[in-house]
Amino acid sequence: MTTDDRLQERVLSTLDLPNWRDLLKRSFEEPDWSAEGGESGRTAMNRGVSVLRDILRTEGQRHIAVVTHGNLMTLMLQAFDSRFGYDRWERLTNPDVYRLLFDQGQFQRLDRLEMTQSL
């Protein structure tokens, strides 16, 4: 098992935000916006996707499990399917498992797996 700091959850803000859900929604709608001390959605997305790109460049890797937090995972999935945003984040279950299929490094398909389904 390898850990990668790039998969740490995104910091929305360094402030205590009672309206954090509204600001999270805004961060999905305005990917370059960030709250005080926080990371923009685009920056977090690029950070997470860089992990996937590095994995795809690794020879001999066929099946890889990547584990992260819901906000970052949703942003990473949004990079491959624009339908992922705040509403999808809001409906995440714990755990939630998605499969990304690539062919020769090119994205092909994204599927949500049921927990009874085999990886």
mmCIF file of C-alpha atoms in Angstrom:
data_model
loop_
_atom_site.group_PDB
_atom_site.id
_atom_site.type_symbol
_atom_site.label_atom_id
_atom_site.label_comp_id
_atom_site.label_asym_id
_atom_site.label_seq_id
_atom_site.Cartn_x
_atom_site.Cartn_y
_atom_site.Cartn_z
ATOM 1 C CA MET A 1 0.000 0.000 0.000
ATOM 2 C CA THR A 2 1.234 3.477 -0.876
ATOM 3 C CA THR A 3 -0.054 6.729 0.554
ATOM 4 C CA ASP A 4 0.012 9.989 -1.357
ATOM 5 C CA ASP A 5 -0.511 13.361 0.313
ATOM 6 C CA ARG A 6 -2.195 14.637 -2.839
ATOM 7 C CA LEU A 7 -5.239 12.539 -1.857
ATOM 8 C CA GLN A 8 -5.816 14.452 1.373
ATOM 9 C CA GLU A 9 -9.233 16.053 1.680
ATOM 10 C CA ARG A 10 -9.605 19.510 0.304
ATOM 11 C CA VAL A 11 -9.593 22.390 2.764
ATOM 12 C CA LEU A 12 -12.628 24.530 1.964
ATOM 13 C CA SER A 13 -11.528 27.303 4.356
ATOM 14 C CA THR A 14 -9.444 27.884 7.444
ATOM 15 C CA LEU A 15 -12.416 29.706 8.996
ATOM 16 C CA ASP A 16 -15.315 28.137 10.871
ATOM 17 C CA LEU A 17 -18.101 28.529 8.320
ATOM 18 C CA PRO A 18 -21.680 28.007 9.489
ATOM 19 C CA ASN A 19 -22.772 28.237 5.824
ATOM 20 C CA TRP A 20 -20.087 25.830 4.592
ATOM 21 C CA ARG A 21 -22.556 23.878 2.417
ATOM 22 C CA ASP A 22 -23.480 27.038 0.493
ATOM 23 C CA LEU A 23 -19.807 27.811 -0.003
ATOM 24 C CA LEU A 24 -19.056 24.233 -1.041
ATOM 25 C CA LYS A 25 -21.818 24.479 -3.642
ATOM 26 C CA ARG A 26 -20.362 27.765 -4.885
ATOM 27 C CA SER A 27 -16.939 26.144 -5.165
ATOM 28 C CA PHE A 28 -18.371 23.535 -7.537
ATOM 29 C CA GLU A 29 -20.188 26.182 -9.585
ATOM 30 C CA GLU A 30 -17.170 28.518 -9.686
ATOM 31 C CA PRO A 31 -14.140 26.203 -9.866
ATOM 32 C CA ASP A 32 -11.539 28.973 -9.528
ATOM 33 C CA TRP A 33 -13.175 30.535 -6.448
ATOM 34 C CA SER A 34 -11.882 29.757 -2.976
ATOM 35 C CA ALA A 35 -12.935 30.775 0.511
ATOM 36 C CA GLU A 36 -10.406 32.373 2.856
ATOM 37 C CA GLY A 37 -7.489 30.011 3.412
ATOM 38 C CA GLY A 38 -9.111 27.360 1.235
ATOM 39 C CA GLU A 39 -8.296 25.539 -1.948
ATOM 40 C CA SER A 40 -10.289 26.166 -5.117
ATOM 41 C CA GLY A 41 -12.180 23.291 -6.678
ATOM 42 C CA ARG A 42 -9.965 23.399 -9.766
ATOM 43 C CA THR A 43 -6.761 23.274 -7.723
ATOM 44 C CA ALA A 44 -8.033 20.325 -5.673
ATOM 45 C CA MET A 45 -9.273 18.556 -8.819
ATOM 46 C CA ASN A 46 -5.912 18.937 -10.533
ATOM 47 C CA ARG A 47 -4.106 17.716 -7.417
ATOM 48 C CA GLY A 48 -6.232 14.561 -7.246
ATOM 49 C CA VAL A 49 -6.177 13.867 -10.972
ATOM 50 C CA SER A 50 -2.385 14.178 -10.970
ATOM 51 C CA VAL A 51 -2.324 11.041 -8.813
ATOM 52 C CA LEU A 52 -4.382 9.159 -11.392
ATOM 53 C CA ARG A 53 -2.176 10.382 -14.232
ATOM 54 C CA ASP A 54 0.936 9.211 -12.375
ATOM 55 C CA ILE A 55 -0.647 5.788 -11.806
ATOM 56 C CA LEU A 56 -1.552 5.503 -15.484
ATOM 57 C CA ARG A 57 2.100 6.110 -16.413
ATOM 58 C CA THR A 58 3.219 3.212 -14.201
ATOM 59 C CA GLU A 59 4.015 0.119 -16.265
ATOM 60 C CA GLY A 60 2.344 -3.149 -15.344
ATOM 61 C CA GLN A 61 -0.449 -1.697 -13.212
ATOM 62 C CA ARG A 62 -3.828 -3.041 -14.252
ATOM 63 C CA HIS A 63 -6.115 -2.764 -11.236
ATOM 64 C CA ILE A 64 -5.532 0.014 -8.727
ATOM 65 C CA ALA A 65 -7.663 1.136 -5.790
ATOM 66 C CA VAL A 66 -7.486 4.822 -4.947
ATOM 67 C CA VAL A 67 -9.035 5.890 -1.657
ATOM 68 C CA THR A 68 -9.793 9.478 -0.716
ATOM 69 C CA HIS A 69 -12.431 11.703 0.840
ATOM 70 C CA GLY A 70 -15.798 12.560 -0.712
ATOM 71 C CA ASN A 71 -15.194 16.159 -1.689
ATOM 72 C CA LEU A 72 -11.911 15.435 -3.426
ATOM 73 C CA MET A 73 -13.288 12.257 -4.988
ATOM 74 C CA THR A 74 -16.240 14.167 -6.452
ATOM 75 C CA LEU A 75 -13.904 16.775 -7.914
ATOM 76 C CA MET A 76 -11.694 14.050 -9.383
ATOM 77 C CA LEU A 77 -14.729 12.353 -10.956
ATOM 78 C CA GLN A 78 -15.898 15.729 -12.285
ATOM 79 C CA ALA A 79 -12.671 15.924 -14.283
ATOM 80 C CA PHE A 80 -13.908 12.900 -16.267
ATOM 81 C CA ASP A 81 -17.677 13.499 -16.150
ATOM 82 C CA SER A 82 -19.001 17.063 -15.899
ATOM 83 C CA ARG A 83 -22.249 15.815 -14.318
ATOM 84 C CA PHE A 84 -20.369 15.376 -11.039
ATOM 85 C CA GLY A 85 -20.796 18.402 -8.852
ATOM 86 C CA TYR A 86 -22.376 19.514 -5.617
ATOM 87 C CA ASP A 87 -25.569 17.508 -6.149
ATOM 88 C CA ARG A 88 -23.616 14.288 -6.696
ATOM 89 C CA TRP A 89 -21.440 15.067 -3.685
ATOM 90 C CA GLU A 90 -24.571 15.553 -1.585
ATOM 91 C CA ARG A 91 -25.843 12.087 -2.568
ATOM 92 C CA LEU A 92 -22.623 10.202 -1.807
ATOM 93 C CA THR A 93 -22.902 7.227 0.482
ATOM 94 C CA ASN A 94 -20.211 6.054 2.851
ATOM 95 C CA PRO A 95 -18.423 4.243 1.401
ATOM 96 C CA ASP A 96 -19.079 5.042 -2.241
ATOM 97 C CA VAL A 97 -17.123 3.200 -4.914
ATOM 98 C CA TYR A 98 -16.549 4.256 -8.505
ATOM 99 C CA ARG A 99 -14.622 2.512 -11.255
ATOM 100 C CA LEU A 100 -12.774 4.479 -13.897
ATOM 101 C CA LEU A 101 -11.793 2.510 -16.968
ATOM 102 C CA PHE A 102 -8.849 3.591 -19.094
ATOM 103 C CA ASP A 103 -7.451 2.124 -22.299
ATOM 104 C CA GLN A 104 -3.815 2.966 -22.963
ATOM 105 C CA GLY A 105 -4.085 5.923 -20.625
ATOM 106 C CA GLN A 106 -7.249 7.297 -22.233
ATOM 107 C CA PHE A 107 -10.411 7.595 -20.154
ATOM 108 C CA GLN A 108 -13.185 5.296 -21.390
ATOM 109 C CA ARG A 109 -15.928 4.974 -18.791
ATOM 110 C CA LEU A 110 -16.984 5.769 -15.235
ATOM 111 C CA ASP A 111 -19.282 3.438 -13.280
ATOM 112 C CA ARG A 112 -20.680 3.558 -9.766
ATOM 113 C CA LEU A 113 -20.330 0.137 -8.195
ATOM 114 C CA GLU A 114 -22.840 -1.367 -5.827
ATOM 115 C CA MET A 115 -21.166 -2.754 -2.734
ATOM 116 C CA THR A 116 -22.336 -6.263 -3.681
ATOM 117 C CA GLN A 117 -20.715 -5.934 -7.125
ATOM 118 C CA SER A 118 -17.256 -7.379 -7.703
ATOM 119 C CA LEU A 119 -14.459 -4.971 -8.520
#
